[in-house]
Coordinates of C-alpha atoms and ligand atoms in Angstrom, one line a residue:
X27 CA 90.5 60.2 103.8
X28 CA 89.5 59.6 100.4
X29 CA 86.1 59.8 99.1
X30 CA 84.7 57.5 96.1
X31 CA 83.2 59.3 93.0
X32 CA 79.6 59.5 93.5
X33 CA 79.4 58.4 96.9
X34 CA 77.0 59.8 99.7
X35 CA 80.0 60.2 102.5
X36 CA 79.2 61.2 106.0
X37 CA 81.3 63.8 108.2
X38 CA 80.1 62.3 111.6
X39 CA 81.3 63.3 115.1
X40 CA 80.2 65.7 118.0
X41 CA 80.1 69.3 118.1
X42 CA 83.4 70.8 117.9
X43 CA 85.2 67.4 116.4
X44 CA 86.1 69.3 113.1
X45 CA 83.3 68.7 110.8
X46 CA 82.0 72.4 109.5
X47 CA 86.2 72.8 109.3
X48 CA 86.9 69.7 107.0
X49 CA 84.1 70.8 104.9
X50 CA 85.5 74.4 104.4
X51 CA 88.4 73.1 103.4
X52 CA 87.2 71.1 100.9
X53 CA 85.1 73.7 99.9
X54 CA 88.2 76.6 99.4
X55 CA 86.7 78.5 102.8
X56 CA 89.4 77.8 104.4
X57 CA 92.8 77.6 103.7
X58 CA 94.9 73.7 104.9
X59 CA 98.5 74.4 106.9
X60 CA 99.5 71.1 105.8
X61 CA 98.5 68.2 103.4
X62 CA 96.9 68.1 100.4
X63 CA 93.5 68.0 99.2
X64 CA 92.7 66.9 96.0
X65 CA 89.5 66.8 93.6
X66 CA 90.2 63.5 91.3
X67 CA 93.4 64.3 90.0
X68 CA 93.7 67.9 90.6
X69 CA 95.5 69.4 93.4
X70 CA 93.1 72.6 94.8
X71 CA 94.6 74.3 97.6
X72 CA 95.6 76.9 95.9
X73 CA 92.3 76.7 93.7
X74 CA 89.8 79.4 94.5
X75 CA 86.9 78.5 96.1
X76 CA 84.5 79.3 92.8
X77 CA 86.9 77.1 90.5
X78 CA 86.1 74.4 92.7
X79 CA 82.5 72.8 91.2
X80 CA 81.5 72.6 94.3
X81 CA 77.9 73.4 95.8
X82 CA 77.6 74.2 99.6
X83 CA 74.0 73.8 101.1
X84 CA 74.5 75.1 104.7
X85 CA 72.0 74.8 107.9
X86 CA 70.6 78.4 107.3
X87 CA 69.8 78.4 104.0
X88 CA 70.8 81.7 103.3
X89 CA 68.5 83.0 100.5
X90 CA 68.3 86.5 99.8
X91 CA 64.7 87.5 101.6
X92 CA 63.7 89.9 99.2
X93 CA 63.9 87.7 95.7
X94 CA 61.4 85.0 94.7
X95 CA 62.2 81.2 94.9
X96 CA 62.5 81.3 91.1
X97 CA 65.3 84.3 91.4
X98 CA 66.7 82.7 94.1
X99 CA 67.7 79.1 92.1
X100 CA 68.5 81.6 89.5
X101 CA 70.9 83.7 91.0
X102 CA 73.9 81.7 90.6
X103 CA 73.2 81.2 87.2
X104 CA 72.9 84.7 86.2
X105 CA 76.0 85.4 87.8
X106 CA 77.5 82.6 85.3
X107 CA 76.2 84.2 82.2
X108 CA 73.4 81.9 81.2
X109 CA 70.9 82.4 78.4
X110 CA 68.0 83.4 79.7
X111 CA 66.0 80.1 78.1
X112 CA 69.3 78.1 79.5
X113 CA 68.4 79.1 83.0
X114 CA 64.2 79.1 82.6
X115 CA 64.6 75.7 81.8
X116 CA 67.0 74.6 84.6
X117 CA 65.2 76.3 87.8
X118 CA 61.9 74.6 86.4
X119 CA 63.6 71.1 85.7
X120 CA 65.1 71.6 89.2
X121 CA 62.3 73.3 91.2
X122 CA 60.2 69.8 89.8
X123 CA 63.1 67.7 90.9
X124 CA 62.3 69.2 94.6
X125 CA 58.7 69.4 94.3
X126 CA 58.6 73.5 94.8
X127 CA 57.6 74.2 91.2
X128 CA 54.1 75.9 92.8
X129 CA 56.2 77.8 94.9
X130 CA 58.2 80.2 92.5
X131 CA 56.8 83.1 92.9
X132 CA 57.0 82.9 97.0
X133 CA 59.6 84.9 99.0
X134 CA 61.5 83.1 101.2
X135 CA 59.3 84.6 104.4
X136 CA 56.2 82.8 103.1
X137 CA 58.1 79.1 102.6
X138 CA 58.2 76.8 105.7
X139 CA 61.6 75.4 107.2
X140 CA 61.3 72.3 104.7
X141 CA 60.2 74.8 101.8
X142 CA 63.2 77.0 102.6
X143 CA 65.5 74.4 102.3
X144 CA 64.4 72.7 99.3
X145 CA 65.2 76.0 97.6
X146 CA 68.7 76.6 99.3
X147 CA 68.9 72.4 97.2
X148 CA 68.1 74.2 94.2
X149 CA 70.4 76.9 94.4
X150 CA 72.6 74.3 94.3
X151 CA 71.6 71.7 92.2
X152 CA 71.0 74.0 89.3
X153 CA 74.7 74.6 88.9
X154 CA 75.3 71.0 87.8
X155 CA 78.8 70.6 90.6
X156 CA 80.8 68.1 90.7
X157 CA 80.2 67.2 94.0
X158 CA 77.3 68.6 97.2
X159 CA 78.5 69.7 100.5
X160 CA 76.0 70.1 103.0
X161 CA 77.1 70.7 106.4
X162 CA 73.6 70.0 108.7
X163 CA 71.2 70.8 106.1
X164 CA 68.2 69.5 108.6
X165 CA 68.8 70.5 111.7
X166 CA 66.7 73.3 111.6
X167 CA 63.8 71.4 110.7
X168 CA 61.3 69.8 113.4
X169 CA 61.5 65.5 113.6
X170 CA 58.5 64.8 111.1
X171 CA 60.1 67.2 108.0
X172 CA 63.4 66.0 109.1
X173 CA 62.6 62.5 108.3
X174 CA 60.9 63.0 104.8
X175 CA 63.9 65.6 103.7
X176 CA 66.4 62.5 104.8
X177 CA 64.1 60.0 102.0
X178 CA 64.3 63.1 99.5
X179 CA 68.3 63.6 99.8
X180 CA 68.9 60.1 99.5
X181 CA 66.1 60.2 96.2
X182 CA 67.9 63.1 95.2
X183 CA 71.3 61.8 95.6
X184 CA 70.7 59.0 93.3
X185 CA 68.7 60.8 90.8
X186 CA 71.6 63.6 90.4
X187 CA 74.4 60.6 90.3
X188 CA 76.7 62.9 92.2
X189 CA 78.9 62.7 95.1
X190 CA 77.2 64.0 98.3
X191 CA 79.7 64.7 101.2
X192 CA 76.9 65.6 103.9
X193 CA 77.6 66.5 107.6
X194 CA 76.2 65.9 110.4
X195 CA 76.2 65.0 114.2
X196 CA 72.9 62.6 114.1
X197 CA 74.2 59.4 114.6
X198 CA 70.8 58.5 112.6
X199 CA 71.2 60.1 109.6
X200 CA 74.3 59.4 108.9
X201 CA 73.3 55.5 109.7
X202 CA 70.4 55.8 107.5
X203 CA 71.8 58.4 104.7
X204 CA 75.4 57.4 104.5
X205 CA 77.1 54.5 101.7
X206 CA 80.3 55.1 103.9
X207 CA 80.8 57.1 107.4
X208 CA 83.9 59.1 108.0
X209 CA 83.9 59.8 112.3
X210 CA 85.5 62.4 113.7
X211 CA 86.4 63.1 117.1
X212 CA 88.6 65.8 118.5
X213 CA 90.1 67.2 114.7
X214 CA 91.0 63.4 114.5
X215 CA 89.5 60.8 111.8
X216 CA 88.5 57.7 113.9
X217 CA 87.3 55.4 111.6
X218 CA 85.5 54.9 108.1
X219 CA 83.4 52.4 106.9
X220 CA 79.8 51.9 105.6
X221 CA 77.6 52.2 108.7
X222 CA 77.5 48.5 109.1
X223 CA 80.9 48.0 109.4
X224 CA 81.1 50.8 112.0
X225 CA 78.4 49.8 113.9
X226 CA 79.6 46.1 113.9
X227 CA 83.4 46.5 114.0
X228 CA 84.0 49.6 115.8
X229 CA 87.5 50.9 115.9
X230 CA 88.4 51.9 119.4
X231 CA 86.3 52.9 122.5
X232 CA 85.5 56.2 121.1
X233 CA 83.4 55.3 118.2
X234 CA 82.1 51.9 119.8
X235 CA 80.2 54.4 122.5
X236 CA 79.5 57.1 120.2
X237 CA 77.5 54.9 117.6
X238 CA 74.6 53.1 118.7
X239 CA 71.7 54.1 121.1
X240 CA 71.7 53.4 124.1
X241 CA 75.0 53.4 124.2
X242 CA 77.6 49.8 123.7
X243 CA 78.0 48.4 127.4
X244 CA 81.6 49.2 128.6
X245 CA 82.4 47.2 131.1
X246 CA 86.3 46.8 133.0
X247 CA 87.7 43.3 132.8
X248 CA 91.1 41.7 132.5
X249 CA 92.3 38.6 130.7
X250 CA 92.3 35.6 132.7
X251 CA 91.9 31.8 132.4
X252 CA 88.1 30.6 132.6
X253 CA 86.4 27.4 133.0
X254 CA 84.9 26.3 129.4
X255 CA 81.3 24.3 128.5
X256 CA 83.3 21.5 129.5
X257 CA 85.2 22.6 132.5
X258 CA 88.6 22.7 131.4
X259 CA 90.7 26.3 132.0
X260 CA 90.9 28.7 128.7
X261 CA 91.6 31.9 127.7
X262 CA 89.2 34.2 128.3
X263 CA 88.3 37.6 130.5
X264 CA 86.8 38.7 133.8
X265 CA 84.2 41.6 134.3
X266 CA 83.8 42.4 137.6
X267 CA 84.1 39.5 139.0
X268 CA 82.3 37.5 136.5
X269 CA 83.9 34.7 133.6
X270 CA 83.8 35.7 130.3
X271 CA 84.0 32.9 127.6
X272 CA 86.0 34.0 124.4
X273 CA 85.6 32.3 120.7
X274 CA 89.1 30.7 120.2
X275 CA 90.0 33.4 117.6
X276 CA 89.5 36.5 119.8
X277 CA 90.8 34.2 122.8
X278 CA 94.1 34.1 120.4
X279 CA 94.0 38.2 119.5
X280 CA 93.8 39.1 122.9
X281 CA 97.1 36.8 124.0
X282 CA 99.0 38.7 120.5
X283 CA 97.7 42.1 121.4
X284 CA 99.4 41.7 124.9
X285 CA 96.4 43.8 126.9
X286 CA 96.5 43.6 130.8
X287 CA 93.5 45.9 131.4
X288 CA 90.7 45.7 129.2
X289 CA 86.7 46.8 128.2
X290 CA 84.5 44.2 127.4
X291 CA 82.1 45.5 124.6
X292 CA 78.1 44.7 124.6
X293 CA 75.5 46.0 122.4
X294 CA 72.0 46.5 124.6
X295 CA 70.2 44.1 122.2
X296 CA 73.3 41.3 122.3
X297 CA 72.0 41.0 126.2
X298 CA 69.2 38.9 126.6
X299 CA 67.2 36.6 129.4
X300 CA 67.6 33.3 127.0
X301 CA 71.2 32.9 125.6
X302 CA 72.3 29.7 124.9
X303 CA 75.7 28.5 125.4
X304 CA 76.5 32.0 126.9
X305 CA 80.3 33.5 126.5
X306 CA 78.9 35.3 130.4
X307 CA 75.9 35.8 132.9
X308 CA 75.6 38.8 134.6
X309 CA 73.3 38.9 137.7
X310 CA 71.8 42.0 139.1
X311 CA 69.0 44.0 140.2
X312 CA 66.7 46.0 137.8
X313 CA 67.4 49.5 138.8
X314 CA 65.4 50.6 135.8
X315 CA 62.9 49.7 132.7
X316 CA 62.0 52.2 130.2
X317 CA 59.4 51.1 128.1
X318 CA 59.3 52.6 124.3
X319 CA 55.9 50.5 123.1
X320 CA 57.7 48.0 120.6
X321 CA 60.8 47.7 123.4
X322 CA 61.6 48.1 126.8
X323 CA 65.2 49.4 128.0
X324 CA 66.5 47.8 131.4
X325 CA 69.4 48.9 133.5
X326 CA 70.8 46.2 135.3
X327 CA 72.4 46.9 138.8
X328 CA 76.0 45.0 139.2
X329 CA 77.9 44.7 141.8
X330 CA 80.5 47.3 140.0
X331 CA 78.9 48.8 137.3
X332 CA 75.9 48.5 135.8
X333 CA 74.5 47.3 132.2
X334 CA 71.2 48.2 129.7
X335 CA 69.3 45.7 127.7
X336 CA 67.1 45.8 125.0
X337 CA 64.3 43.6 125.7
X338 CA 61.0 42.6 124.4
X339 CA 57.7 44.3 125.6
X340 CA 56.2 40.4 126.3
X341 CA 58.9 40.1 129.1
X342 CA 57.2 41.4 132.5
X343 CA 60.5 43.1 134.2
X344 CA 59.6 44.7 137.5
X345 CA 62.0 47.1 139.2
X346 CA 63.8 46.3 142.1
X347 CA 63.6 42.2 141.2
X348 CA 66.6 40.5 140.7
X349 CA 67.6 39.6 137.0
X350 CA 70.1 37.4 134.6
X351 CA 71.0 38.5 131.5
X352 CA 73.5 37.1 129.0
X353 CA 75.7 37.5 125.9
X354 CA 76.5 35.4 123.2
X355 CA 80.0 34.4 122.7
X356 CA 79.9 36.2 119.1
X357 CA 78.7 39.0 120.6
X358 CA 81.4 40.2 123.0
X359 CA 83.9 42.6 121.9
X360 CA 87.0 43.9 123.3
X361 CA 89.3 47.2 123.7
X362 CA 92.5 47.5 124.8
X363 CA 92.0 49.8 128.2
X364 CA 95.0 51.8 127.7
X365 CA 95.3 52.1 124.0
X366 CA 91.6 52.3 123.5
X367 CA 91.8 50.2 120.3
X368 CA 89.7 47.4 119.4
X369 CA 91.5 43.7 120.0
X370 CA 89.6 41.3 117.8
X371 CA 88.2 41.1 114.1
Ligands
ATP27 N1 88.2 80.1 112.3 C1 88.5 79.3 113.3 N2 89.7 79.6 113.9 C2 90.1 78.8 115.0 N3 89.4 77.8 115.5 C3 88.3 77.5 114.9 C4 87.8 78.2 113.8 N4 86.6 77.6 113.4 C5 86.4 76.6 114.2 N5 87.4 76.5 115.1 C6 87.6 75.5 116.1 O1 87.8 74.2 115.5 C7 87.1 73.2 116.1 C8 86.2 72.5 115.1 O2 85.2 73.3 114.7 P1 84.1 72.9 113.7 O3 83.2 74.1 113.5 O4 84.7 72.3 112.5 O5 83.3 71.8 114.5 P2 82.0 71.0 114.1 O6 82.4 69.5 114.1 O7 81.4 71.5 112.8 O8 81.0 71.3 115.3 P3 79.4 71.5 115.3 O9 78.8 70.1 115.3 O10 79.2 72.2 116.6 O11 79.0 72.3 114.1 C9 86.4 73.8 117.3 O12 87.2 73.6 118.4 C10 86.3 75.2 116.9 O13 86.3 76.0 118.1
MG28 MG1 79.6 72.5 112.3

């Protein structure tokens, strides 16, 4: 995986995929058994981890308790044999970057969560690295502070013009955050991409379920020859007993790719009671609706399976009734069953 020069890359991926790992080895924390990992030109595995330029901001900020804000940003400097003006004038330009410059004097034990971790930033912006890792830097804070601190890294990103290689397992921030997504799953790179072009154009079944919320329909079909708008047979698929249309270009991929069992692909909001010219119908009973205020989501009894919609709050849904819902023909994707890859654009 390569990472662009002043990009804001993602680590993304559940707990255990390899994340906190990939960044330590980056970082010099850990040492690679194989491969080679390289900072621009320069080879650093056998670099030390403080010949690196690198700045780590972790989830626990570790500051030392007992020092003020201001000597904590310092510390790092000090340690690098800084003129004492030198590093005066970096914590302040810093602590006013972050918006902490009334807080110097604090310990760490009087900051809040947001506080703390605008310090643990400063620690390491002040040492001017070449690039940020920050493995979960807000998971620690509650949903309000976690939301502004998102706005202020990406501020801060672009302000400091460095390369940001931030990890985390929210599937939002690393939508919202990210220029490019790297997703792991299992010690395994699945697929990278700016966050449209994951969310659109998902790799194989993994990421197409792991990205998005609720979750991509998965439903079993197999190829098979369907009637078309005007009746004559085509290429297309069958999910559970109901005809799925194809565009003539996906039509054509799934005949190269040679897939006998498949998973038909549906993003929640690509279903919808109103779909002209409709690539497939399904019809069911509504076996739940979850209204969020600006959107309701409805699960949709089939005979087999069962789907989720993302529908508008003007559409009165009641449970138990029976219901038709349907995709556009540019909105159906496919997977391979038994590869798990993606067949398609
Ligand atoms: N020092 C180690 N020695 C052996 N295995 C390790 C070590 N550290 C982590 N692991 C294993 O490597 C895998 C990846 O761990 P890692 O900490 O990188 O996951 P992660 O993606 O950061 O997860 P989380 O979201 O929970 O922080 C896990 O299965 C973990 O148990
Ligand atoms: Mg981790």
């Amino acid at each position: 995986m390569e990472i662009q020069d002043r990009e804001f890359f993602v680590l993304l991926g559940p707990s255990g995929c390899g994340k906190t790992t990939a960044l330590r080895l980056a970082a010099g924390l850990e040492e690679a058994n194989e491969g080679g990992i390289y900072i621009g030109e320069r080879r650093v595995n056998e670099v030390a981890a403080k010949d690196r330029d690198l700045a780590m901001v972790f989830q626990s900020y570790a500051l030392y308790p007992h020092m003020s804000v201001y000597d904590n940003i310092a510390f790092g400097l000090r340690m690098r044999k800084h003129s004492k003006d030198e590093i005066d004038k970096l914590v302040r330009d810093a602590a006013a970057t972050l918006g902490i410059d009334e807080l110097l004097k604090r310990k760490p034990g009087q900051l809040s969560g947001g506080q703390r971790q605008r310090v643990a930033l400063g620690r390491a912006i002040v040492r001017r690295p070449q690039a940020f890792l920050m493995d979960e830097p807000l998971s620690n804070l509650d949903s309000k502070m976690r939301v502004q601190m998102r706005a202020e890294l990406v501020r801060l990103h672009r302000e400091l013009g460095a390369t940001f290689i931030y990890v985390t397992h929210d599937q939002v921030e690393a939508m919202t955050m990210g220029s490019r997504i790297a997703v792991l799953d299992a010690g395994r790179l699945q697929q990278v991409g700016s966050p449209q072009e994951v969310y659109d154009r998902p790799t194989n079944l993994f990421v197409a379920s792991f990205i998005g919320s609720p979750a991509m329909n998965l439903l079993e079909a197999e190829p098979a020859q369907v009637a078309a708008q005007d009746n004559s047979k085509k290429a297309g698929a069958r999910a559970g007993g109901v005809d799925v249309r194809l565009p003539a270009g996906l039509a054509n991929q799934l005949k190269e790719s040679g897939a006998s069992s498949l998973m038909l692909g549906i993003r929640p909001e690509h279903l919808g009671l109103n779909v002209t010219e409709p690539a497939a119908t399904f019809d069911g009973q509504v076996d739940l609706v979850e209204s969020l205020g600006n959107e309701q989501h409805v699960t949709l009894s089939l005979q087999r399976a069962s789907v989720i919609a993302r529908l508008s709050t003007t559409e009165r849904i009641e449970h138990g009734s029976s219901l038709q819902l349907s995709v556009a023909p540019e909105h159906v994707q496919l997977f391979n069953a038994a590869t798990k890859e993606r067949i398609g654009p």
